[in-house]
């Protein structure tokens, strides 16, 4: 018996306990738990992908799924149930006005791939609807913090949203309340670093919904989130504590700020002096020292050097004449003309930000220019490859 049949029977069977009659809310909670349990197991135990269903009205996850399942069109593809356009429209008629917007030819065509019978996957369609409903509800939730009512969230608005979200995220249960303000600052900074490149101090709600950051944040609802997932998730408690811990370790005089000398010990302590000079010339500082928020921008840029927003941050530091491009003088200031051969810019005498992005060498170029280890590794790349080959040969001989 598959999970769908088990769920049908459990939901159809009333409580038989003579001593305690369950309330309507308890029945709804049990139904949600059953659905999540069996649906998650059927998908291979990927519980975190279904966490947002808990916030979706019961109509969608129960009625819609059973209607789709009842109208599936054989044959199945492995364990994947399919549905053709005719049955798709029938379900649309029975599902009622709440779901009418999803049962269109456009949606069907979007999900139609290579099935020889002209069908779509029921699971893919169901996930599509759930995602749309979740986005709609999340947009409403974010809009409650839009004080100006113009479709944007200011930094303080997003801070309030995340602060009130913390108690709903089991993976953050262990955070001390005294750390909340630093956690919120860490989380909000990622949104603004990547979604507010012009530093306007506000972000479109639709941009927040379109990016993956909110998914990463809400992934922390999963009580069984793996250690590996937490380590790679910027919003997890271990990640936030790591970043803040690094900041505290760099702050040798314990004044809550970082001087140029203190920041020079960041990472492997191999950043060039000229690059550090540019950081403190261009970034917001207070009496020549960097606060935690400015430090977060610095970390996000260096840890995501393949991203356009990170390259924009570093490009500004490398553009010492503030011309909007890197010329021979700018690059000689950091390195030498060899950079031009790597980037191959449209203009042979200058490199624009777009040239850097288009070259797919942005992370390598910026690493060479700002990090002594990066410079040394690039300079000695042929010797390193030869050494690796020799080591490999030695191992083969043993």
PDB file of N, CA, C and O in Angstrom, residues 169-173 175 179 182-184 186-187 190 213 215-222 225-244 292:
ATOM      1  N   UNK A 169      11.944  29.446  13.931  1.00  0.00           N
ATOM      2  CA  UNK A 169      12.970  28.647  13.255  1.00  0.00           C
ATOM      3  C   UNK A 169      13.682  27.753  14.278  1.00  0.00           C
ATOM      4  O   UNK A 169      14.565  28.219  15.011  1.00  0.00           O
ATOM      5  N   UNK A 170      13.322  26.472  14.341  1.00  0.00           N
ATOM      6  CA  UNK A 170      13.904  25.556  15.335  1.00  0.00           C
ATOM      7  C   UNK A 170      15.425  25.511  15.329  1.00  0.00           C
ATOM      8  O   UNK A 170      16.043  25.321  16.372  1.00  0.00           O
ATOM      9  N   UNK A 171      16.048  25.699  14.157  1.00  0.00           N
ATOM     10  CA  UNK A 171      17.503  25.634  14.090  1.00  0.00           C
ATOM     11  C   UNK A 171      18.180  26.804  14.799  1.00  0.00           C
ATOM     12  O   UNK A 171      19.401  26.792  15.003  1.00  0.00           O
ATOM     13  N   UNK A 172      17.392  27.812  15.188  1.00  0.00           N
ATOM     14  CA  UNK A 172      17.961  28.961  15.893  1.00  0.00           C
ATOM     15  C   UNK A 172      17.590  28.954  17.375  1.00  0.00           C
ATOM     16  O   UNK A 172      17.848  29.930  18.087  1.00  0.00           O
ATOM     17  N   UNK A 173      16.996  27.848  17.832  1.00  0.00           N
ATOM     18  CA  UNK A 173      16.561  27.767  19.235  1.00  0.00           C
ATOM     19  C   UNK A 173      17.708  27.970  20.211  1.00  0.00           C
ATOM     20  O   UNK A 173      17.516  28.481  21.317  1.00  0.00           O
ATOM     21  N   UNK A 175      20.243  29.952  20.027  1.00  0.00           N
ATOM     22  CA  UNK A 175      20.848  31.280  20.056  1.00  0.00           C
ATOM     23  C   UNK A 175      20.479  32.024  21.339  1.00  0.00           C
ATOM     24  O   UNK A 175      19.319  32.056  21.737  1.00  0.00           O
ATOM     25  N   UNK A 179      22.477  37.622  21.486  1.00  0.00           N
ATOM     26  CA  UNK A 179      23.111  37.544  20.165  1.00  0.00           C
ATOM     27  C   UNK A 179      22.130  37.894  19.050  1.00  0.00           C
ATOM     28  O   UNK A 179      22.539  38.042  17.902  1.00  0.00           O
ATOM     29  N   UNK A 182      22.994  40.770  16.659  1.00  0.00           N
ATOM     30  CA  UNK A 182      24.118  40.474  15.752  1.00  0.00           C
ATOM     31  C   UNK A 182      23.678  39.472  14.678  1.00  0.00           C
ATOM     32  O   UNK A 182      24.099  39.563  13.532  1.00  0.00           O
ATOM     33  N   UNK A 183      22.811  38.528  15.070  1.00  0.00           N
ATOM     34  CA  UNK A 183      22.303  37.577  14.078  1.00  0.00           C
ATOM     35  C   UNK A 183      21.475  38.309  13.019  1.00  0.00           C
ATOM     36  O   UNK A 183      21.648  38.081  11.810  1.00  0.00           O
ATOM     37  N   UNK A 184      20.583  39.173  13.471  1.00  0.00           N
ATOM     38  CA  UNK A 184      19.728  39.920  12.539  1.00  0.00           C
ATOM     39  C   UNK A 184      20.577  40.761  11.598  1.00  0.00           C
ATOM     40  O   UNK A 184      20.326  40.815  10.389  1.00  0.00           O
ATOM     41  N   UNK A 186      23.643  40.186  10.672  1.00  0.00           N
ATOM     42  CA  UNK A 186      24.330  39.265   9.761  1.00  0.00           C
ATOM     43  C   UNK A 186      23.399  38.808   8.650  1.00  0.00           C
ATOM     44  O   UNK A 186      23.790  38.749   7.473  1.00  0.00           O
ATOM     45  N   UNK A 187      22.153  38.472   9.011  1.00  0.00           N
ATOM     46  CA  UNK A 187      21.191  37.970   8.026  1.00  0.00           C
ATOM     47  C   UNK A 187      20.768  39.078   7.056  1.00  0.00           C
ATOM     48  O   UNK A 187      20.772  38.885   5.833  1.00  0.00           O
ATOM     49  N   UNK A 190      23.179  40.195   4.114  1.00  0.00           N
ATOM     50  CA  UNK A 190      23.281  39.430   2.867  1.00  0.00           C
ATOM     51  C   UNK A 190      22.223  39.889   1.877  1.00  0.00           C
ATOM     52  O   UNK A 190      22.500  40.022   0.681  1.00  0.00           O
ATOM     53  N   UNK A 213      17.534  33.530  -1.099  1.00  0.00           N
ATOM     54  CA  UNK A 213      17.919  33.788   0.286  1.00  0.00           C
ATOM     55  C   UNK A 213      16.809  33.445   1.271  1.00  0.00           C
ATOM     56  O   UNK A 213      17.066  32.920   2.362  1.00  0.00           O
ATOM     57  N   UNK A 215      14.491  31.227   0.897  1.00  0.00           N
ATOM     58  CA  UNK A 215      14.431  29.763   0.992  1.00  0.00           C
ATOM     59  C   UNK A 215      15.485  29.254   1.983  1.00  0.00           C
ATOM     60  O   UNK A 215      15.212  28.371   2.790  1.00  0.00           O
ATOM     61  N   UNK A 216      16.699  29.822   1.875  1.00  0.00           N
ATOM     62  CA  UNK A 216      17.776  29.413   2.787  1.00  0.00           C
ATOM     63  C   UNK A 216      17.420  29.738   4.235  1.00  0.00           C
ATOM     64  O   UNK A 216      17.670  28.934   5.145  1.00  0.00           O
ATOM     65  N   UNK A 217      16.830  30.905   4.434  1.00  0.00           N
ATOM     66  CA  UNK A 217      16.452  31.311   5.784  1.00  0.00           C
ATOM     67  C   UNK A 217      15.363  30.410   6.354  1.00  0.00           C
ATOM     68  O   UNK A 217      15.455  29.930   7.485  1.00  0.00           O
ATOM     69  N   UNK A 218      14.340  30.145   5.549  1.00  0.00           N
ATOM     70  CA  UNK A 218      13.220  29.338   6.025  1.00  0.00           C
ATOM     71  C   UNK A 218      13.556  27.850   6.078  1.00  0.00           C
ATOM     72  O   UNK A 218      12.805  27.065   6.652  1.00  0.00           O
ATOM     73  N   UNK A 219      14.679  27.467   5.484  1.00  0.00           N
ATOM     74  CA  UNK A 219      15.147  26.091   5.595  1.00  0.00           C
ATOM     75  C   UNK A 219      15.448  25.752   7.058  1.00  0.00           C
ATOM     76  O   UNK A 219      15.438  24.588   7.463  1.00  0.00           O
ATOM     77  N   UNK A 220      15.671  26.795   7.850  1.00  0.00           N
ATOM     78  CA  UNK A 220      15.994  26.595   9.267  1.00  0.00           C
ATOM     79  C   UNK A 220      14.783  26.157  10.082  1.00  0.00           C
ATOM     80  O   UNK A 220      14.893  25.917  11.280  1.00  0.00           O
ATOM     81  N   UNK A 221      13.631  26.016   9.423  1.00  0.00           N
ATOM     82  CA  UNK A 221      12.466  25.437  10.094  1.00  0.00           C
ATOM     83  C   UNK A 221      12.620  23.928  10.260  1.00  0.00           C
ATOM     84  O   UNK A 221      11.954  23.317  11.080  1.00  0.00           O
ATOM     85  N   UNK A 222      13.494  23.355   9.473  1.00  0.00           N
ATOM     86  CA  UNK A 222      13.687  21.907   9.496  1.00  0.00           C
ATOM     87  C   UNK A 222      14.505  21.518  10.720  1.00  0.00           C
ATOM     88  O   UNK A 222      15.681  21.845  10.831  1.00  0.00           O
ATOM     89  N   UNK A 225      17.805  19.408   9.940  1.00  0.00           N
ATOM     90  CA  UNK A 225      18.725  19.930   8.931  1.00  0.00           C
ATOM     91  C   UNK A 225      20.137  19.410   9.198  1.00  0.00           C
ATOM     92  O   UNK A 225      20.630  19.471  10.323  1.00  0.00           O
ATOM     93  N   UNK A 226      20.768  18.862   8.162  1.00  0.00           N
ATOM     94  CA  UNK A 226      22.085  18.240   8.335  1.00  0.00           C
ATOM     95  C   UNK A 226      23.151  19.274   8.688  1.00  0.00           C
ATOM     96  O   UNK A 226      23.015  20.468   8.400  1.00  0.00           O
ATOM     97  N   UNK A 227      24.232  18.787   9.273  1.00  0.00           N
ATOM     98  CA  UNK A 227      25.340  19.649   9.649  1.00  0.00           C
ATOM     99  C   UNK A 227      25.959  20.297   8.422  1.00  0.00           C
ATOM    100  O   UNK A 227      26.328  21.482   8.437  1.00  0.00           O
ATOM    101  N   UNK A 228      26.042  19.524   7.338  1.00  0.00           N
ATOM    102  CA  UNK A 228      26.617  20.053   6.095  1.00  0.00           C
ATOM    103  C   UNK A 228      25.777  21.204   5.554  1.00  0.00           C
ATOM    104  O   UNK A 228      26.306  22.221   5.106  1.00  0.00           O
ATOM    105  N   UNK A 229      24.446  21.048   5.605  1.00  0.00           N
ATOM    106  CA  UNK A 229      23.549  22.100   5.116  1.00  0.00           C
ATOM    107  C   UNK A 229      23.668  23.353   5.967  1.00  0.00           C
ATOM    108  O   UNK A 229      23.616  24.479   5.455  1.00  0.00           O
ATOM    109  N   UNK A 230      23.830  23.175   7.272  1.00  0.00           N
ATOM    110  CA  UNK A 230      23.970  24.320   8.157  1.00  0.00           C
ATOM    111  C   UNK A 230      25.269  25.073   7.883  1.00  0.00           C
ATOM    112  O   UNK A 230      25.306  26.306   7.901  1.00  0.00           O
ATOM    113  N   UNK A 231      26.323  24.326   7.613  1.00  0.00           N
ATOM    114  CA  UNK A 231      27.623  24.960   7.385  1.00  0.00           C
ATOM    115  C   UNK A 231      27.643  25.793   6.110  1.00  0.00           C
ATOM    116  O   UNK A 231      28.391  26.775   6.018  1.00  0.00           O
ATOM    117  N   UNK A 232      26.855  25.398   5.123  1.00  0.00           N
ATOM    118  CA  UNK A 232      26.834  26.126   3.849  1.00  0.00           C
ATOM    119  C   UNK A 232      25.726  27.170   3.781  1.00  0.00           C
ATOM    120  O   UNK A 232      25.610  27.875   2.786  1.00  0.00           O
ATOM    121  N   UNK A 233      24.920  27.265   4.837  1.00  0.00           N
ATOM    122  CA  UNK A 233      23.805  28.207   4.867  1.00  0.00           C
ATOM    123  C   UNK A 233      24.212  29.446   5.671  1.00  0.00           C
ATOM    124  O   UNK A 233      24.415  29.370   6.880  1.00  0.00           O
ATOM    125  N   UNK A 234      24.321  30.579   5.003  1.00  0.00           N
ATOM    126  CA  UNK A 234      24.747  31.828   5.648  1.00  0.00           C
ATOM    127  C   UNK A 234      23.878  32.167   6.856  1.00  0.00           C
ATOM    128  O   UNK A 234      24.356  32.766   7.828  1.00  0.00           O
ATOM    129  N   UNK A 235      22.603  31.771   6.826  1.00  0.00           N
ATOM    130  CA  UNK A 235      21.658  32.169   7.869  1.00  0.00           C
ATOM    131  C   UNK A 235      21.625  31.207   9.064  1.00  0.00           C
ATOM    132  O   UNK A 235      20.925  31.468  10.036  1.00  0.00           O
ATOM    133  N   UNK A 236      22.352  30.108   8.997  1.00  0.00           N
ATOM    134  CA  UNK A 236      22.327  29.151  10.100  1.00  0.00           C
ATOM    135  C   UNK A 236      23.059  29.714  11.312  1.00  0.00           C
ATOM    136  O   UNK A 236      23.888  30.626  11.200  1.00  0.00           O
ATOM    137  N   UNK A 237      22.752  29.160  12.486  1.00  0.00           N
ATOM    138  CA  UNK A 237      23.419  29.602  13.718  1.00  0.00           C
ATOM    139  C   UNK A 237      24.931  29.375  13.648  1.00  0.00           C
ATOM    140  O   UNK A 237      25.708  30.285  13.984  1.00  0.00           O
ATOM    141  N   UNK A 238      25.400  28.187  13.205  1.00  0.00           N
ATOM    142  CA  UNK A 238      26.855  27.977  13.124  1.00  0.00           C
ATOM    143  C   UNK A 238      27.550  28.981  12.214  1.00  0.00           C
ATOM    144  O   UNK A 238      28.644  29.463  12.523  1.00  0.00           O
ATOM    145  N   UNK A 239      26.907  29.312  11.087  1.00  0.00           N
ATOM    146  CA  UNK A 239      27.510  30.251  10.144  1.00  0.00           C
ATOM    147  C   UNK A 239      27.588  31.651  10.745  1.00  0.00           C
ATOM    148  O   UNK A 239      28.621  32.323  10.665  1.00  0.00           O
ATOM    149  N   UNK A 240      26.484  32.104  11.360  1.00  0.00           N
ATOM    150  CA  UNK A 240      26.461  33.437  11.961  1.00  0.00           C
ATOM    151  C   UNK A 240      27.474  33.543  13.096  1.00  0.00           C
ATOM    152  O   UNK A 240      28.178  34.553  13.233  1.00  0.00           O
ATOM    153  N   UNK A 241      27.569  32.490  13.908  1.00  0.00           N
ATOM    154  CA  UNK A 241      28.530  32.486  15.014  1.00  0.00           C
ATOM    155  C   UNK A 241      29.963  32.453  14.498  1.00  0.00           C
ATOM    156  O   UNK A 241      30.864  33.054  15.095  1.00  0.00           O
ATOM    157  N   UNK A 242      30.175  31.753  13.383  1.00  0.00           N
ATOM    158  CA  UNK A 242      31.506  31.707  12.779  1.00  0.00           C
ATOM    159  C   UNK A 242      31.952  33.098  12.340  1.00  0.00           C
ATOM    160  O   UNK A 242      33.062  33.547  12.655  1.00  0.00           O
ATOM    161  N   UNK A 243      31.073  33.789  11.613  1.00  0.00           N
ATOM    162  CA  UNK A 243      31.414  35.113  11.087  1.00  0.00           C
ATOM    163  C   UNK A 243      31.637  36.105  12.226  1.00  0.00           C
ATOM    164  O   UNK A 243      32.624  36.863  12.227  1.00  0.00           O
ATOM    165  N   UNK A 244      30.745  36.092  13.205  1.00  0.00           N
ATOM    166  CA  UNK A 244      30.888  37.031  14.323  1.00  0.00           C
ATOM    167  C   UNK A 244      32.106  36.664  15.175  1.00  0.00           C
ATOM    168  O   UNK A 244      32.819  37.547  15.669  1.00  0.00           O
ATOM    169  N   UNK A 292      31.002  46.280  12.436  1.00  0.00           N
ATOM    170  CA  UNK A 292      30.609  44.916  12.059  1.00  0.00           C
ATOM    171  C   UNK A 292      29.843  44.893  10.740  1.00  0.00           C
ATOM    172  O   UNK A 292      30.045  43.994   9.908  1.00  0.00           O
TER     173      UNK A 292
END
